[in-house]
Amino acid sequence: MADPAADMRLPVLARRLPGRAKRRTDVLREYEKFNADRRRTIPPVLWPFFAPDPDRYYRWRVQLDCACIKELMTPGDDTPPSERQWRAPRDDETLPPGQLYCWHDESGHAPYRDIVEWGDRREVSFPADPAEPPEWADAEVWAVLRHDKPHTSAFWKVTLDCGHLEEVVAPTLNWKPADGPRLADASRVKQMTEEFEQLLISNPTLEPEHQREHTRRMLASGWPIPSPERQCYTCPHARVIVAYQRVGWLTPRNEAPKPENPAPPARDVLERRLRRAEAEAERLRTQLAGHDEGQDA
């Protein structure tokens, strides 16, 4: 699996890929149906931007670092898909250039990434939590986590050091990134650290390794809230384009006009033409001579 946080781009090759592209007529039919559905929901003035005609699109096949091969379309044929940004499953998120989302059940856990930028904020209101604990919590844990009254939380969109986006819940509604994280009391952190290490001794498989290391980092930092790092659920499925193949325009293009001053034929071509012309001239001279002799007789 590629690690986007490593900030290393694999070399992208333009070459023929295994398999065959979909039939152009099938792809065109799918796009026209998609376009018709979208145009019903937006005014015509926006069609060139969000529902353009199919003649704008160029088709590609790409191979990812997971060996999967996918088909893509771009507006024009000048920029390869490896140099473009593609959407993640969330509508408002694009992946770093050259990455494509490709789901694999065996992709592994979501790694922790450092937060490098805080973005937009939104508020979400929630009803009171039910009295009965959910399946993932026992009664004692639920008693601490449960909100017995309706409440509102602030969510901040953050950019991680891998380039992907996630959301973080603020500790309070009026909290701002400039305020920095809130730290737990030192004595409380010490107690939490001792309890955590004792728990691991008694149950070494309680947490997976990546989660265990995250907990240790947070304890060492004074248990900051919000945490300076966040699990990235995009990383396990963000694959890198390592090769691409041109397929062609979605709709046929007219042949390019012939140049007004074409380059002269090669010398050997001209020589062959000259020999054929001389042979034809000799044949015509022979016929003409025979014609003249017949008239004299």
XYZ file of C-alpha atoms in Angstrom:
297
model
C 0.000 0.000 0.000
C 1.307 3.453 -0.892
C 1.990 5.862 1.948
C 0.850 9.354 0.890
C 2.557 10.915 3.895
C 5.944 9.868 2.553
C 5.585 12.605 -0.107
C 7.194 10.416 -2.761
C 5.752 10.203 -6.244
C 6.312 6.985 -8.131
C 7.452 7.389 -11.755
C 4.419 7.498 -14.048
C 4.780 5.684 -17.366
C 2.785 6.156 -20.552
C 2.421 2.638 -21.932
C -0.026 0.031 -23.131
C -1.873 -1.565 -20.218
C -3.202 -5.127 -19.900
C -6.750 -5.766 -21.046
C -8.964 -3.676 -23.299
C -10.880 -0.447 -22.914
C -14.660 -0.388 -22.713
C -16.511 0.128 -25.984
C -16.744 3.804 -26.783
C -20.455 3.554 -27.577
C -21.152 2.073 -24.124
C -19.152 4.780 -22.351
C -20.848 7.490 -24.403
C -24.294 6.080 -23.596
C -23.499 6.036 -19.868
C -22.204 9.599 -19.949
C -25.198 10.923 -21.892
C -27.584 9.360 -19.361
C -25.576 10.811 -16.472
C -25.511 14.205 -18.165
C -29.247 14.197 -18.864
C -29.983 13.433 -15.201
C -27.668 16.192 -14.009
C -28.992 18.798 -16.453
C -32.477 18.291 -15.056
C -31.246 19.558 -11.686
C -29.214 22.629 -12.725
C -29.988 25.711 -14.881
C -28.680 25.706 -18.482
C -26.208 28.509 -17.713
C -24.279 26.013 -15.544
C -24.230 23.166 -18.075
C -20.788 24.034 -19.533
C -19.290 23.800 -16.028
C -21.130 20.876 -14.404
C -22.693 18.989 -17.332
C -20.611 19.690 -20.451
C -21.165 18.078 -23.841
C -19.366 14.751 -24.343
C -17.134 16.102 -27.110
C -14.999 17.815 -24.455
C -13.840 14.583 -22.872
C -10.804 12.436 -23.528
C -10.566 8.829 -22.325
C -7.682 7.193 -20.434
C -6.877 3.891 -18.774
C -4.733 4.057 -15.635
C -2.932 1.475 -13.543
C -2.656 2.023 -9.776
C 0.027 0.885 -7.357
C -2.409 -1.786 -6.155
C -2.345 -3.225 -9.749
C -5.980 -2.265 -10.407
C -6.776 -0.751 -13.809
C -9.478 1.903 -14.104
C -10.881 4.119 -16.854
C -11.014 7.895 -16.489
C -12.063 10.886 -18.554
C -10.556 14.368 -18.562
C -11.672 17.648 -20.161
C -9.148 17.676 -22.971
C -6.145 15.502 -23.754
C -3.275 17.784 -22.763
C -2.867 16.868 -19.050
C -2.332 13.199 -18.079
C -4.535 11.825 -15.289
C -1.452 11.369 -13.087
C -1.116 15.168 -12.905
C -4.747 15.852 -12.055
C -6.736 15.803 -8.822
C -9.555 13.282 -8.444
C -12.456 13.216 -6.034
C -12.644 11.185 -2.852
C -15.969 9.561 -1.857
C -17.002 12.714 -0.019
C -18.395 15.321 -2.408
C -16.329 18.195 -1.026
C -12.943 16.464 -1.005
C -10.306 16.019 -3.693
C -7.254 13.827 -3.333
C -3.671 15.048 -3.848
C -2.545 15.006 -7.523
C -2.022 11.543 -8.964
C -4.063 9.672 -6.332
C -7.272 7.743 -6.963
C -9.652 6.159 -4.467
C -9.703 2.362 -4.790
C -11.446 0.325 -2.086
C -9.858 -2.897 -0.845
C -11.171 -4.926 2.082
C -7.623 -5.936 2.985
C -6.198 -2.408 2.929
C -5.488 -2.347 6.669
C -6.100 0.123 9.474
C -6.538 3.883 9.221
C -3.175 5.415 10.249
C -2.796 8.438 12.488
C -1.628 11.610 10.728
C -0.619 15.004 12.096
C -3.016 17.915 11.582
C -1.300 20.610 9.501
C -4.186 22.982 8.784
C -7.571 23.896 10.261
C -10.323 24.773 7.808
C -14.069 25.370 7.872
C -16.264 24.992 10.941
C -19.821 23.703 11.199
C -22.291 23.065 14.018
C -24.417 19.946 14.393
C -27.273 19.520 16.871
C -27.957 16.117 18.422
C -30.911 14.773 20.416
C -30.425 13.297 23.865
C -28.703 9.893 23.882
C -30.824 6.855 24.798
C -30.522 5.478 28.299
C -29.573 2.029 27.079
C -25.888 1.750 26.095
C -25.006 0.823 22.492
C -23.349 -2.491 21.679
C -19.829 -1.018 21.739
C -20.071 0.346 25.321
C -20.874 -1.151 28.697
C -23.127 0.582 31.229
C -20.238 2.162 33.153
C -18.591 3.671 30.054
C -21.942 4.817 28.673
C -22.758 6.600 31.908
C -19.674 8.798 31.345
C -20.153 9.375 27.595
C -23.924 9.743 27.433
C -25.588 13.121 26.831
C -28.875 13.047 28.698
C -30.008 16.291 27.042
C -29.953 17.605 23.448
C -26.627 19.229 22.613
C -24.740 20.979 19.812
C -21.139 20.265 18.798
C -18.706 22.151 16.582
C -16.868 20.233 13.855
C -13.709 21.576 12.214
C -12.439 20.359 8.863
C -8.714 19.636 9.044
C -5.992 18.847 6.504
C -3.616 16.062 7.517
C 0.049 15.777 6.607
C -0.882 13.141 4.004
C -2.967 15.760 2.169
C -6.323 14.176 3.020
C -9.236 15.785 4.884
C -10.962 14.720 8.089
C -13.136 16.356 10.745
C -12.377 17.023 14.407
C -14.862 17.729 17.180
C -14.011 20.843 19.178
C -13.969 20.573 22.994
C -16.526 23.400 23.258
C -18.665 25.468 20.897
C -16.580 28.616 21.389
C -13.195 26.884 20.966
C -10.923 28.101 18.142
C -7.702 26.568 16.744
C -5.791 29.616 17.984
C -6.748 28.600 21.534
C -4.654 25.455 21.239
C -5.485 22.091 22.802
C -6.581 21.750 26.403
C -4.310 19.594 28.561
C -5.311 17.312 31.403
C -4.019 17.830 34.934
C -0.494 16.429 35.309
C -1.469 14.165 38.199
C -4.399 12.854 36.211
C -2.154 12.133 33.197
C 0.288 10.269 35.436
C -2.519 8.150 36.819
C -3.886 7.461 33.329
C -0.409 6.425 32.108
C 0.090 3.975 34.959
C -3.368 2.489 34.485
C -2.821 2.140 30.748
C 0.521 0.346 31.073
C -0.851 -1.983 33.752
C -3.807 -2.754 31.533
C -1.503 -3.670 28.656
C 0.518 -5.955 30.903
C -2.598 -7.828 31.923
C -4.046 -7.824 28.408
C -1.346 -7.301 25.712
C -3.837 -7.669 22.856
C -6.246 -5.071 24.211
C -5.344 -2.578 21.463
C -3.647 -2.954 18.070
C -0.112 -1.599 17.875
C -0.952 1.626 15.990
C -3.684 2.481 18.503
C -1.386 1.675 21.434
C 1.334 4.002 20.116
C -1.209 6.766 19.573
C -2.373 6.463 23.185
C 1.223 6.628 24.420
C 1.899 9.767 22.350
C -1.195 11.452 23.723
C -0.299 10.582 27.304
C 3.253 11.847 26.785
C 1.817 15.128 25.447
C -0.474 15.657 28.447
C -3.617 14.218 26.835
C -4.377 17.238 24.566
C -7.970 17.852 23.465
C -8.430 18.149 20.562
C -5.641 15.790 19.632
C -2.933 17.129 17.266
C -3.279 13.967 15.182
C -6.232 12.265 13.573
C -6.917 8.897 12.012
C -7.061 9.151 8.215
C -9.713 6.871 6.773
C -8.765 7.840 3.218
C -5.120 6.707 3.368
C -5.821 2.947 3.232
C -7.675 3.374 -0.064
C -5.807 6.285 -1.692
C -3.804 4.640 -4.482
C -1.183 6.223 -6.711
C -1.362 6.219 -10.527
C 1.822 4.530 -11.784
C 1.004 4.192 -15.511
C -1.542 5.425 -18.021
C -2.670 4.673 -21.557
C -4.429 6.991 -23.989
C -7.738 5.651 -25.306
C -9.112 8.544 -27.365
C -11.864 11.128 -27.489
C -15.289 10.179 -26.201
C -16.789 11.391 -29.471
C -14.910 10.988 -32.808
C -12.835 13.928 -33.975
C -12.634 15.084 -37.621
C -9.370 14.262 -39.348
C -6.772 16.974 -39.092
C -6.520 19.087 -42.297
C -3.603 18.254 -44.551
C -0.763 20.788 -44.467
C -0.771 23.373 -47.250
C 2.887 22.688 -48.105
C 3.474 18.986 -47.564
C 7.031 17.755 -47.316
C 8.421 16.397 -50.637
C 8.540 12.605 -51.034
C 11.740 10.757 -50.270
C 14.341 10.345 -53.074
C 13.722 6.600 -53.543
C 9.999 7.275 -53.937
C 10.687 9.892 -56.609
C 13.060 7.523 -58.419
C 10.415 4.775 -58.537
C 7.870 7.220 -59.871
C 10.344 8.406 -62.521
C 11.070 4.822 -63.667
C 7.358 4.095 -63.963
C 6.824 7.331 -65.876
C 9.723 6.604 -68.255
C 8.413 3.059 -68.874
C 4.936 4.408 -69.593
C 6.410 7.030 -71.936
C 8.371 4.357 -73.824
C 5.238 2.236 -74.194
C 3.292 5.169 -75.580
C 6.110 6.014 -78.035
C 6.057 2.429 -79.320
C 2.284 2.539 -79.798
C 2.556 5.894 -81.520
C 5.270 4.613 -83.899
C 3.132 1.619 -84.832
C 0.203 3.910 -85.450
C 2.307 6.046 -87.827
C 3.589 2.997 -89.746
C 0.049 1.815 -90.292
C -0.966 5.117 -91.806
C 2.060 5.121 -94.196
C 1.083 1.707 -95.532
